[in-house]
XYZ file of C-alpha atoms in Angstrom:
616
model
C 17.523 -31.042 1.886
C 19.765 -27.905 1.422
C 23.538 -27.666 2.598
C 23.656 -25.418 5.724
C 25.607 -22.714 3.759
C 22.971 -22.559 1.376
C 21.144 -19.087 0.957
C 18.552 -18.518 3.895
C 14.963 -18.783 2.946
C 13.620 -15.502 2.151
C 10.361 -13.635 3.203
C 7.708 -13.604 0.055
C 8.529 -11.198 -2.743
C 4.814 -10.121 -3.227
C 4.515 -9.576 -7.167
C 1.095 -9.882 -8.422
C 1.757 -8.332 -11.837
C -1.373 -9.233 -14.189
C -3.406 -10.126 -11.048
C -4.101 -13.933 -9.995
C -5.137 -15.956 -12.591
C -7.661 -18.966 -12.664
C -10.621 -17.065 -11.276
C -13.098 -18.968 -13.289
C -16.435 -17.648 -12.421
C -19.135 -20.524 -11.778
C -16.633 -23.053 -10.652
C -17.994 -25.750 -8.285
C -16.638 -26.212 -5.060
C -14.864 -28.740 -3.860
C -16.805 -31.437 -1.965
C -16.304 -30.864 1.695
C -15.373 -34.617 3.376
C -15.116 -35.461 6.927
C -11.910 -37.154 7.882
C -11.139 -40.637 8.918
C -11.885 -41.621 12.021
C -8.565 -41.745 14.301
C -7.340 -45.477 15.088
C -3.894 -47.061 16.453
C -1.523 -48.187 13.425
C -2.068 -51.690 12.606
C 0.282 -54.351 14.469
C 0.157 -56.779 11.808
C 1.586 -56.253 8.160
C -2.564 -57.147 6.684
C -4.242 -54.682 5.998
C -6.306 -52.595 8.898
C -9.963 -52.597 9.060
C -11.515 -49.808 7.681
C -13.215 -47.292 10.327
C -16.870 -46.075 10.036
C -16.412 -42.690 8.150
C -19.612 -40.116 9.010
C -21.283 -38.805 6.462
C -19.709 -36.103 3.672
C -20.997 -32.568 3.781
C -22.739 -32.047 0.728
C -21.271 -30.136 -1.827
C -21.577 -26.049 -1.668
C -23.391 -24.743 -4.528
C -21.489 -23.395 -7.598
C -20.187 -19.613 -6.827
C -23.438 -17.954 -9.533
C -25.607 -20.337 -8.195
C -28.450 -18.217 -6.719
C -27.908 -19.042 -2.852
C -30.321 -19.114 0.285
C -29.025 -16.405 2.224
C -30.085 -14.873 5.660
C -29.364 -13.039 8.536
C -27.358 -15.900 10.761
C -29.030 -16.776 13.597
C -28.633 -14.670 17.209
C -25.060 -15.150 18.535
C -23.790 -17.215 15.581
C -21.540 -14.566 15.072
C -19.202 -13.267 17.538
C -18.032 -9.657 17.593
C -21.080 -8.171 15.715
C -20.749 -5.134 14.182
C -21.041 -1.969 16.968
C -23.595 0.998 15.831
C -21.998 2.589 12.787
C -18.389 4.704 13.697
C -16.649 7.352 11.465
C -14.816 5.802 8.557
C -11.831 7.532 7.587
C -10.719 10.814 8.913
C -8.711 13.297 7.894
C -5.402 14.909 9.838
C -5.969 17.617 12.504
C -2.169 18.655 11.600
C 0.609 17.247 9.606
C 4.033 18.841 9.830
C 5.591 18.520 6.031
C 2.080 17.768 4.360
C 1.595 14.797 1.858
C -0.993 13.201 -0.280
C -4.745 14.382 0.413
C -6.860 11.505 1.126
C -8.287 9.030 -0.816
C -11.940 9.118 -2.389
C -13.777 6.138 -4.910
C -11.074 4.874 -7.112
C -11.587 6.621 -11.039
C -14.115 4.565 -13.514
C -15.275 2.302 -10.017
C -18.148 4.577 -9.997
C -18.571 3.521 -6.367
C -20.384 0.113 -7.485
C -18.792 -3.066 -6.101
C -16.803 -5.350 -8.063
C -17.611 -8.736 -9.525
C -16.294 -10.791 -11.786
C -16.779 -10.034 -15.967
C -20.126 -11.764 -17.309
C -21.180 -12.946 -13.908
C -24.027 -11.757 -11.585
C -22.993 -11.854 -8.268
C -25.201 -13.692 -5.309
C -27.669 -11.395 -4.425
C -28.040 -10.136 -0.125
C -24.509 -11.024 0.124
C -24.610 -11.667 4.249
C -21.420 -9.848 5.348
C -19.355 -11.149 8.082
C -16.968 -8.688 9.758
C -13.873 -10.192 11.316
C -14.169 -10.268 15.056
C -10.346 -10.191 16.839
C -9.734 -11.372 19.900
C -6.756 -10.197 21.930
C -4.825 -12.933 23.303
C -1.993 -13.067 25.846
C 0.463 -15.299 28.070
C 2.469 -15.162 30.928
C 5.914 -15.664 30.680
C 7.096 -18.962 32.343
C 9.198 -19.136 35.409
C 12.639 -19.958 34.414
C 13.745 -23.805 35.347
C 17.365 -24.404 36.892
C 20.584 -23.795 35.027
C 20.727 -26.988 32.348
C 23.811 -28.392 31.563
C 24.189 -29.001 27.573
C 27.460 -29.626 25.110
C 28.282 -25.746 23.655
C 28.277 -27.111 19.906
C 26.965 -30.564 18.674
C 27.684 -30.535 14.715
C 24.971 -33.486 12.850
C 23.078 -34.565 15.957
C 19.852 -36.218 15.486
C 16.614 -35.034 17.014
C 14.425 -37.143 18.251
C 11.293 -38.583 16.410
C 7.914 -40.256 16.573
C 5.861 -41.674 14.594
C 2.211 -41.196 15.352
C -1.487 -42.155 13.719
C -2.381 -39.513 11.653
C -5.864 -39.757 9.832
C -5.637 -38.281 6.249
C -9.032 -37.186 5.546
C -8.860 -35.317 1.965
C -5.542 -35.492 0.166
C -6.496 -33.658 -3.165
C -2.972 -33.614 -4.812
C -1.824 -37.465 -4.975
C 1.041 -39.089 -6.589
C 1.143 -42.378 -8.397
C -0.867 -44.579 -10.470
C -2.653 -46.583 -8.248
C -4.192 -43.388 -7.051
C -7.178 -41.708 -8.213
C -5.950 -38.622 -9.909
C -7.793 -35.269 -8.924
C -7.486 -32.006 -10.416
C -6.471 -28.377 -9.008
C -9.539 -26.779 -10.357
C -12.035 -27.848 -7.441
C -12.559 -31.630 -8.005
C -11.387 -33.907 -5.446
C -10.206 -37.580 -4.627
C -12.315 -39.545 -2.471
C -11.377 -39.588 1.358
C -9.135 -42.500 2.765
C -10.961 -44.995 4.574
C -8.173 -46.105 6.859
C -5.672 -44.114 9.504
C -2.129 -43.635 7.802
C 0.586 -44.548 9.618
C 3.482 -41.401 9.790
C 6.994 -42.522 8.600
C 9.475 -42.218 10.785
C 11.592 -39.085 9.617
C 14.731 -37.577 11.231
C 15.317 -33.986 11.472
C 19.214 -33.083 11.228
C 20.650 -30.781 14.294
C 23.108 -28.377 11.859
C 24.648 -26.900 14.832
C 23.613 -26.062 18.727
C 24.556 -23.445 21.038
C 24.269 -23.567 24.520
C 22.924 -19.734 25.681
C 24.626 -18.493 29.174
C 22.369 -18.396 32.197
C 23.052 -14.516 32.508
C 22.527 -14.462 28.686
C 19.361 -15.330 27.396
C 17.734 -14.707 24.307
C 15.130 -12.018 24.512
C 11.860 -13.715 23.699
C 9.289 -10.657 21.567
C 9.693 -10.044 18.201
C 12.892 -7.681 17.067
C 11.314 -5.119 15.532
C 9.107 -4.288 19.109
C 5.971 -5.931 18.731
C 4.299 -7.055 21.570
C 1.771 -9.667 20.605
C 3.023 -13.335 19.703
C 3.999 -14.393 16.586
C 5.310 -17.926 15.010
C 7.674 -17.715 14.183
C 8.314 -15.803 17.223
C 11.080 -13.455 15.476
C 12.871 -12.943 18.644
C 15.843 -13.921 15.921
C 15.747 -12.279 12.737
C 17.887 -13.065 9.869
C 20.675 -11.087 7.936
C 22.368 -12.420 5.373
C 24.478 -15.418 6.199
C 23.477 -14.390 10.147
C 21.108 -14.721 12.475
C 20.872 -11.576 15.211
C 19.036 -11.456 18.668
C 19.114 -9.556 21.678
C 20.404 -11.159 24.879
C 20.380 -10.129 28.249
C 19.935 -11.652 32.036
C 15.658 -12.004 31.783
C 14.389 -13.244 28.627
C 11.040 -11.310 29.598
C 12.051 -7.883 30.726
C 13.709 -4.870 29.250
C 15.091 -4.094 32.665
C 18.800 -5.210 32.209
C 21.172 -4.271 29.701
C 21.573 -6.116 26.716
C 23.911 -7.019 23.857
C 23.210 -7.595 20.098
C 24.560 -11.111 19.340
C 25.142 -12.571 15.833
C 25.185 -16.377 14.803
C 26.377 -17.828 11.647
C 24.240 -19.918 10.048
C 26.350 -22.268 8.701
C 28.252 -23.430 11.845
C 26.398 -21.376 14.834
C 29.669 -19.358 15.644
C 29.001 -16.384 17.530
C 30.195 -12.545 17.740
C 28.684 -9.852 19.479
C 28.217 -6.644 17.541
C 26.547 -4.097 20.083
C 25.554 -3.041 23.880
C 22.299 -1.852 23.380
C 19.717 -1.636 25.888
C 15.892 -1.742 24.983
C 16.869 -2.271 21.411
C 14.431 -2.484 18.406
C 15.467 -3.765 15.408
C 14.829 -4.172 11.528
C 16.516 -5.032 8.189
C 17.465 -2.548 5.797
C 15.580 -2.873 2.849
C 17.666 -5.241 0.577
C 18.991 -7.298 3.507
C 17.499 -10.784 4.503
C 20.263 -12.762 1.344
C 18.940 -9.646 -1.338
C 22.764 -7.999 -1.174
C 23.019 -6.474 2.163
C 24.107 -7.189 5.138
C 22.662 -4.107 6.941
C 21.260 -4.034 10.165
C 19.075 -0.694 11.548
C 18.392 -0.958 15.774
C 16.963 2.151 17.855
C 18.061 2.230 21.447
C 20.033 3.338 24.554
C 23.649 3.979 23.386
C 26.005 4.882 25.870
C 22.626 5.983 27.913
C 21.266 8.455 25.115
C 18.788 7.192 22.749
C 20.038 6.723 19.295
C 19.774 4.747 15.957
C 22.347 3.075 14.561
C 22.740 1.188 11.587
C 24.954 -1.967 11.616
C 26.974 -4.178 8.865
C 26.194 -7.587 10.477
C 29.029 -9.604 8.172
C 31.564 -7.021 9.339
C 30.366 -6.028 12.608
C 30.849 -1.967 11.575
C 28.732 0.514 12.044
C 27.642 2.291 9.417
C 25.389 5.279 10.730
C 24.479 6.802 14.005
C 22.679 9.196 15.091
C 20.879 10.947 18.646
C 16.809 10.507 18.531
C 14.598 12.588 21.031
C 13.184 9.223 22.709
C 12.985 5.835 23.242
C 11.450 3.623 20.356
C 9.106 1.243 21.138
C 8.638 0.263 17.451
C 10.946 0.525 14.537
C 10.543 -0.490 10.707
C 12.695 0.664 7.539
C 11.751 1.410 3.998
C 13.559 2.530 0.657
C 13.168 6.296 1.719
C 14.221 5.755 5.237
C 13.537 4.526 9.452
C 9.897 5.386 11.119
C 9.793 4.814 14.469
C 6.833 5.296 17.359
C 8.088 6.289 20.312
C 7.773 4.432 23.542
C 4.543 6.069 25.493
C 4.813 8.364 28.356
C 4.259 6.178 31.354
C 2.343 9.446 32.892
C 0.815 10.584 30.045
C 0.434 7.979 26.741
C 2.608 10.671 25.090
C 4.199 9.375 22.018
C 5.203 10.116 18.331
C 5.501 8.577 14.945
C 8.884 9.873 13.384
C 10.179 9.275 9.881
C 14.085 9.571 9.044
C 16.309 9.673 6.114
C 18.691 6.523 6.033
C 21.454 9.302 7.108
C 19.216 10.005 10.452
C 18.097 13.872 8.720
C 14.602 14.001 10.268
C 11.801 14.455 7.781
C 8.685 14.641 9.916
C 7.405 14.765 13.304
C 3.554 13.696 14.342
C 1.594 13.233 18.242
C -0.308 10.156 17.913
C -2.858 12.943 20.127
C -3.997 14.326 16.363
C -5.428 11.388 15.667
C -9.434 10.665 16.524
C -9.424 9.693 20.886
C -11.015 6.290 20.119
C -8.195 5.594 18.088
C -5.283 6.748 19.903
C -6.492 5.104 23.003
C -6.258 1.873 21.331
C -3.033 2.556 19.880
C -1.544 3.024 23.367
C -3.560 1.767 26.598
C -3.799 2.265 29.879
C -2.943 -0.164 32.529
C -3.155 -0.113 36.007
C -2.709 4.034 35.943
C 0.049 3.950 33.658
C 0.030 3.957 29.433
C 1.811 1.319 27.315
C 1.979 0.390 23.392
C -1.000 -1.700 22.526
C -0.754 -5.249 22.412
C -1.208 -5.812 18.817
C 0.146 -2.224 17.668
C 2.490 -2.629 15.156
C 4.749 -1.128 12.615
C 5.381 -2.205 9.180
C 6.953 -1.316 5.881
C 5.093 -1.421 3.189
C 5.931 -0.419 -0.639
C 7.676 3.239 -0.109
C 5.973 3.796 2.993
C 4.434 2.247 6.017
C 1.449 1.818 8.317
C 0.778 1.801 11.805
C -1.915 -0.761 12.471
C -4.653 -2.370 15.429
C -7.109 -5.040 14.632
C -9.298 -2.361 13.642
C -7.240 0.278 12.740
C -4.999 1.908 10.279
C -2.474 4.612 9.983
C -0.383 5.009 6.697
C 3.062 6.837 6.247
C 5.687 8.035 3.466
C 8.156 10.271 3.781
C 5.999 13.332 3.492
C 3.888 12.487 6.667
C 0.791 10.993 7.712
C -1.703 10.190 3.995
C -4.454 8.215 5.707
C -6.238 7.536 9.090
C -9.065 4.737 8.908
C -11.157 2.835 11.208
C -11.976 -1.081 9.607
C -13.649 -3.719 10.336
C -11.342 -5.733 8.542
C -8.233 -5.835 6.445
C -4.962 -6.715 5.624
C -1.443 -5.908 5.013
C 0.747 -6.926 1.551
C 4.269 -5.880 0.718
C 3.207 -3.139 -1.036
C -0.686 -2.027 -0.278
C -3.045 -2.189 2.537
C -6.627 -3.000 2.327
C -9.371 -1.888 4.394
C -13.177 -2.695 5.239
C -14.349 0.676 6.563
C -15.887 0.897 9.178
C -19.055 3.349 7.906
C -19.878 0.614 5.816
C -18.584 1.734 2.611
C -16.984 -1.210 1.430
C -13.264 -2.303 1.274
C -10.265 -0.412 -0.815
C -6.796 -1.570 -1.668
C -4.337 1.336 -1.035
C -0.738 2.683 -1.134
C 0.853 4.195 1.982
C 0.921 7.213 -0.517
C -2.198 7.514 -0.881
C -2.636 5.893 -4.531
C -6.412 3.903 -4.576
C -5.689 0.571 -6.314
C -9.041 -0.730 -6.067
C -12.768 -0.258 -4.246
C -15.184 -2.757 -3.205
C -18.836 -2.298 -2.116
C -19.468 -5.298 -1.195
C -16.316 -7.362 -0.043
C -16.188 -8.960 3.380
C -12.335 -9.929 4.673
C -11.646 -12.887 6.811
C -8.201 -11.210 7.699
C -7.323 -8.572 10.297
C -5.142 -5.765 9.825
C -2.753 -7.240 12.318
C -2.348 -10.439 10.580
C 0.886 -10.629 8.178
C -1.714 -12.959 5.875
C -0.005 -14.606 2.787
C -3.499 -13.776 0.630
C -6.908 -12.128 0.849
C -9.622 -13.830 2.033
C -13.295 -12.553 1.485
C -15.961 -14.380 3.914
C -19.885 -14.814 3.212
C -22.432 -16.618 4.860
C -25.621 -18.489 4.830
C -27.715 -19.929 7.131
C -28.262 -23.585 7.138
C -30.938 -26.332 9.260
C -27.920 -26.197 11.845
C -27.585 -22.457 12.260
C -25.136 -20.850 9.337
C -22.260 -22.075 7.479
C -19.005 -19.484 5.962
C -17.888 -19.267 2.152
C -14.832 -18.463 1.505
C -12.869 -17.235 -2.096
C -9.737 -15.622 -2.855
C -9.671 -11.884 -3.632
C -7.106 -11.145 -6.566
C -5.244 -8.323 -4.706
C -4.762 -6.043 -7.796
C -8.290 -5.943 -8.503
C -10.358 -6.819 -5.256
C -12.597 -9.779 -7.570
C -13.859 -12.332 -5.320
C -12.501 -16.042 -7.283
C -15.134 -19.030 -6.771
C -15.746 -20.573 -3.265
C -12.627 -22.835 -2.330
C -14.143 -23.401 0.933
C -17.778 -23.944 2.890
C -17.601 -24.926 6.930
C -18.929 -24.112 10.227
C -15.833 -23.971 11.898
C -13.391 -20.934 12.241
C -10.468 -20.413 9.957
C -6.715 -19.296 10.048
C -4.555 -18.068 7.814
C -0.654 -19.311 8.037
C 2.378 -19.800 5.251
C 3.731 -17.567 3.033
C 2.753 -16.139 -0.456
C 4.178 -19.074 -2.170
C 2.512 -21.593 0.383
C -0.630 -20.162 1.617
C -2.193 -22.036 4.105
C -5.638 -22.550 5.315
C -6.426 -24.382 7.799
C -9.880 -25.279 10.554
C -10.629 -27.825 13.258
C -13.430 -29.299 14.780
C -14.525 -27.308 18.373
C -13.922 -29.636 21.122
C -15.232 -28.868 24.711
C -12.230 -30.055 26.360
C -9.019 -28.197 26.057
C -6.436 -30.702 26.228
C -8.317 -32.980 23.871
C -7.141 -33.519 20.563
C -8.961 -32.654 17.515
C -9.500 -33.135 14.079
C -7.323 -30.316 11.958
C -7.739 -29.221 8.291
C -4.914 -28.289 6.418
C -5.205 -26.552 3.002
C -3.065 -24.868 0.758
C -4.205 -22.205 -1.824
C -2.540 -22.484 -5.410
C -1.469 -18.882 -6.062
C -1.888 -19.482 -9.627
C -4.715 -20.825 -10.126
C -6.517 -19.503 -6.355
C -7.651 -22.813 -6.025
C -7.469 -25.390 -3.111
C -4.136 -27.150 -4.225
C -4.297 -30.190 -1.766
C -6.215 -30.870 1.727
C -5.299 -33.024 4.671
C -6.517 -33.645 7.728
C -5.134 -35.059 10.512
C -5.390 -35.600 14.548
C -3.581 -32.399 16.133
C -3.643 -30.474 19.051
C -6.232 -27.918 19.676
C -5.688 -24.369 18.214
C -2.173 -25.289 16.448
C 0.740 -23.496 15.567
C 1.219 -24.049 11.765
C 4.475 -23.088 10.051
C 5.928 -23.070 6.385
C 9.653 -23.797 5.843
C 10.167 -23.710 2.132
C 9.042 -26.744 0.972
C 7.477 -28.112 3.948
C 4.302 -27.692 6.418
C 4.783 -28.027 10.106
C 1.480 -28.465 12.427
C 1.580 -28.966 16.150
C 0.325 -32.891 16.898
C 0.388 -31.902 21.044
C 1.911 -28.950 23.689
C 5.176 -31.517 24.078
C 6.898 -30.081 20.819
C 5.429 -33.159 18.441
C 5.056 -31.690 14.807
C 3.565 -33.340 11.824
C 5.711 -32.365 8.773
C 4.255 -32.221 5.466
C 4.870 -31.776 1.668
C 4.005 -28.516 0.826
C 3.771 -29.609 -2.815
C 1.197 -32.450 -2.516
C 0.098 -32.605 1.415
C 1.554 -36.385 1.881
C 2.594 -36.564 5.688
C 6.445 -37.753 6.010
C 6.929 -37.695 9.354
C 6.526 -36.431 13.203
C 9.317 -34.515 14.930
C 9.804 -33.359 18.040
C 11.572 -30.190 18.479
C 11.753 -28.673 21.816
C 11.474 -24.610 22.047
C 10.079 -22.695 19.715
C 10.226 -21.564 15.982
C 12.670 -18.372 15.952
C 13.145 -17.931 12.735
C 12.328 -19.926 9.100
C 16.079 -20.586 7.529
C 16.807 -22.669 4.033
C 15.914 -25.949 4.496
C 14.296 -25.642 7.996
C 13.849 -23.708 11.127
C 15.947 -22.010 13.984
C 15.005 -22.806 17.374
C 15.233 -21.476 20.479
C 14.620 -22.712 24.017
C 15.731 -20.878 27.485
C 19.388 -22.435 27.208
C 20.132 -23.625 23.965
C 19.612 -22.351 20.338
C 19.658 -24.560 17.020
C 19.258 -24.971 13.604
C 17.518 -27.883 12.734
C 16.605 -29.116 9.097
C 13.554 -31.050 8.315
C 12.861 -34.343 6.494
């Protein structure tokens, strides 16, 4: 694995110059196969008896093949479409101007895409992406624990578990059937693998003061969970959080802490209360060390932009609010600002890097069903959305909901949208509109890159997805089965089916490991299941390997450069695998949770202690 003073792993550089190749159309898909049935490891050193294996799911049909499709069956789909809203609206008022709004892409002619020489299925059954909001409450904190302040090469502690690997389509070795990347795969193991024994180095450890404590959301101000959780978020050769007396609460001041990453030594930078930060474009190892964070300074709410390798400021400046949500971009800082508690009152703002104010908007000129989902009402007083969030994209940004969309640049406000479905890149949006109109790739300038009549996403616009997704269906003597292809995100062509099954899917990874991933529904919570791990080939859009093995129930999966981490249980057990080929080497357990993804492995943090721990 990497030295600890090795460059930090870096978000995906999203560069899909020439589009995604390997869209072949008429492909077949790969057989869907069932995995192994779970068993003990065997005691003896013969070999174990083989399990009964049920039955493989037949083979989809080839992506031109003329399918049987229908309508699927009452309450096989949850979140059915609602009678048909306004699309995409334009601005009541916009203070500087910008862009006008977007119409059919030129030469599209406002026909759907398909791929070249290929007629596509025809009554394409559409399947809009139903969110569900999901929350927690914050745990109760346990007593005071009493840990060493730095422990330099510790080991964490392992175990090795059964793991059943049901479809490994990227084997090494020549005593193994070989399979190739184009759709073909190897036939199923008939016996439960035993996982290696693998130990996961401990790089450094801090212990975190009881009055002290890592603040637990995401540092930019979103609300809803992520994994990693981004309460830490990585600057160079540092890692910076915000630490205060409750890890849950904004009521107590705060101070900006920085952490080297190669030994864990610690300096604090800033007393900032309520602070939101975000790199400056170029930061995360790309040649800056710059840090921007909106706040209470002194009392008065400012921005300030910080030199995290130095500790200098670089800029301030006095802002008219509070930020509840920050995010920078090549032509500046956009901010929303924290919601009247009285009134839902708030603002999107949009700054030079030098704080000169460019525009000013009221989230109140947007449409009411939109704005009230943007920021809610609770219990007689308003609050940022759960799932709002602010990102940069490109030049610009966008504000987004589930369902929802609401791009920036540095002129103001160029689109307002209602989707069913979408998804955010590096440097486009896309959208399924709502009035049924079919999906478009845009810039937060307002430059169409593609249309789509008839393109259903899996993905949600508040999903940082690692590709595009497009979803079918058809019904089946069971009730109605999902398809599932790639969309090449310069063009919005559907690639052949990677994927057919009945049971939801997820999105997880990065652009250079995109991961899919299902399990089987099991009535009892706390019983383990059967997960399906996949990982998309960006060059070719094609299912690069699949495993399955015995997890916990809804899992958190993870990509750390070159490896996959999937929860086995809720005690911290994680399966680690080879992103390359999807061969299991191991099962750590790491207590707390995924910060931050670092070179070579993860940073985690639990109430009292933070850590950077490289995997096997």
């Amino acid at each position: 694995m990497p030295d600890p003073d090795d460059d930090v792993e870096l978000p995906p550089a999203y560069d899909f110059t020439g589009g995604l190749p390997g869209f072949q159309p008429g492909a077949a898909v790969p057989p869907a196969s069932a995995p192994a049935t779970p068993a003990a490891p065997p005691a003896t050193s013969g070999p174990p008896a083989a399990p009964s294996t049920p039955a493989p799911v037949p083979p989809a049909p080839a992506w031109n093949a003329p399918p049987s499709w229908s309508t699927p069956p009452p309450g096989a789909q949850p979140g059915a479409r609602a009678p048909q809203a306004p699309g995409r609206r334009g601005r009541k008022r916009q203070q500087r101007g910008g862009p006008a709004l977007y119409g059919t892409a030129p030469g599209t002619g406002g026909t759907g895409t398909t791929p070249p020489g290929v007629t596509p299925p025809g009554g394409t059954g559409r399947q809009p992406y139903a969110y569900t909001a999901t929350g927690s409450t914050p745990p109760v904190a346990p007593p005071r624990k009493q840990r060493p302040s730095l422990l330099v090469g510790a080991a964490v502690a392992v175990v090795a578990v059964a793991v059943v690997v049901g479809s490994n389509m990227a084997r090494d070795g020549a005593d193994e059937e070989a399979t190739s990347t184009g759709g073909s795969s190897s036939s199923p193991s008939a016996a439960p693998v035993s996982v290696p024994a693998a130990v996961s180095d401990v790089l450094w450890s801090v212990d975190v003061e009881n009055d002290s404590l890592l603040v637990s959301d995401p540092m930019h101000g979103l609300r809803a969970g992520a994994e990693p959780n981004q309460s830490l978020v990585v600057v160079g050769d540092w890692a910076v959080g915000r630490f205060g007396p409750d890890p849950w609460q904004e009521l107590e001041p705060t101070v900006l802490r920085a952490f080297s990453l190669e030994d864990g030594s610690a300096k604090d930078l800033l007393d900032v209360d309520r602070a939101r930060c975000a790199p400056v474009d170029g930061a995360l190892g790309r040649g800056s060390d710059l840090l921007t964070c909106a706040g209470l300074l002194d009392g008065d709410p400012s921005i300030v932009t910080l030199n995290v390798a130095t500790g200098e400021e670089v800029t301030r400046w006095r802002v008219t609010d509070e930020v509840a949500l920050i995010a920078t971009t090549p032509g500046g800082v956009v901010t929303l600002d924290t919601p009247d508690l009285a009134t839902g009152d708030t603002s999107l703002t949009w700054y030079t890097d030098q704080g000169l104010l460019r525009w000013r908007d009221d989230l109140d000129d947007l449409p009411a069903d939109l704005a009230e989902r943007f920021v809610e009402e609770y219990e007689g007083e308003y609050e940022l959305g759960w799932s709002t969030d602010l990102v940069g994209v490109g030049d610009g940004a966008v504000l987004t909901l589930p369902s929802g969309v609401v791009a920036l640049d540095p002129t103001g406000v160029t689109d307002i949208a209602e989707c069913w479905s979408g998804a955010v890149l590096a440097d486009a949006y896309v959208c399924e509109a709502r009035d049924d109109s079919g999906a478009s790739a845009l810039t937060p300038t307002g430059e169409v890159l593609w249309t789509n009549d008839d393109l259903s996403l899996r993905t949600g616009l508040y999903e940082r997805v690692p590709l595009l997704l497009a979803s079918d269906y058809r019904s089946t003597d069971d009730g109605y089965e999902s398809l599932y292809r790639v969309v090449d995100p310069t063009t919005g062509v559907p690639g052949p089916e990677i994927l057919v099954t009945p049971d939801s899917v997820t999105l997880a990874g990065t652009q250079a490991v995109p991961v899919i991933y299902t399990q089987e529904e099991r009535d009892d919570w706390d019983e383990p299941t059967v997960v399906t791990i996949s990982v998309v080939d960006p060059a070719t859009s094609q299912l690069l390997w699949t495993t399955a093995i015995d997890a916990a129930q809804y899992p958190t999966v993870v990509v750390a450069g070159d490896r996959v981490l999937v929860d086995l249980d809720n005690e911290g057990s994680r399966a680690v695998l080879d992103a390359a080929t999807g061969d299991v080497l191991g099962s750590v357990t790491l207590t707390g949770r995924p910060a931050a993804v670092v070179d070579g492995g993860l940073l985690m943090e639990e109430l009292f202690l933070l850590q950077r721990v490289e995997l096997p």
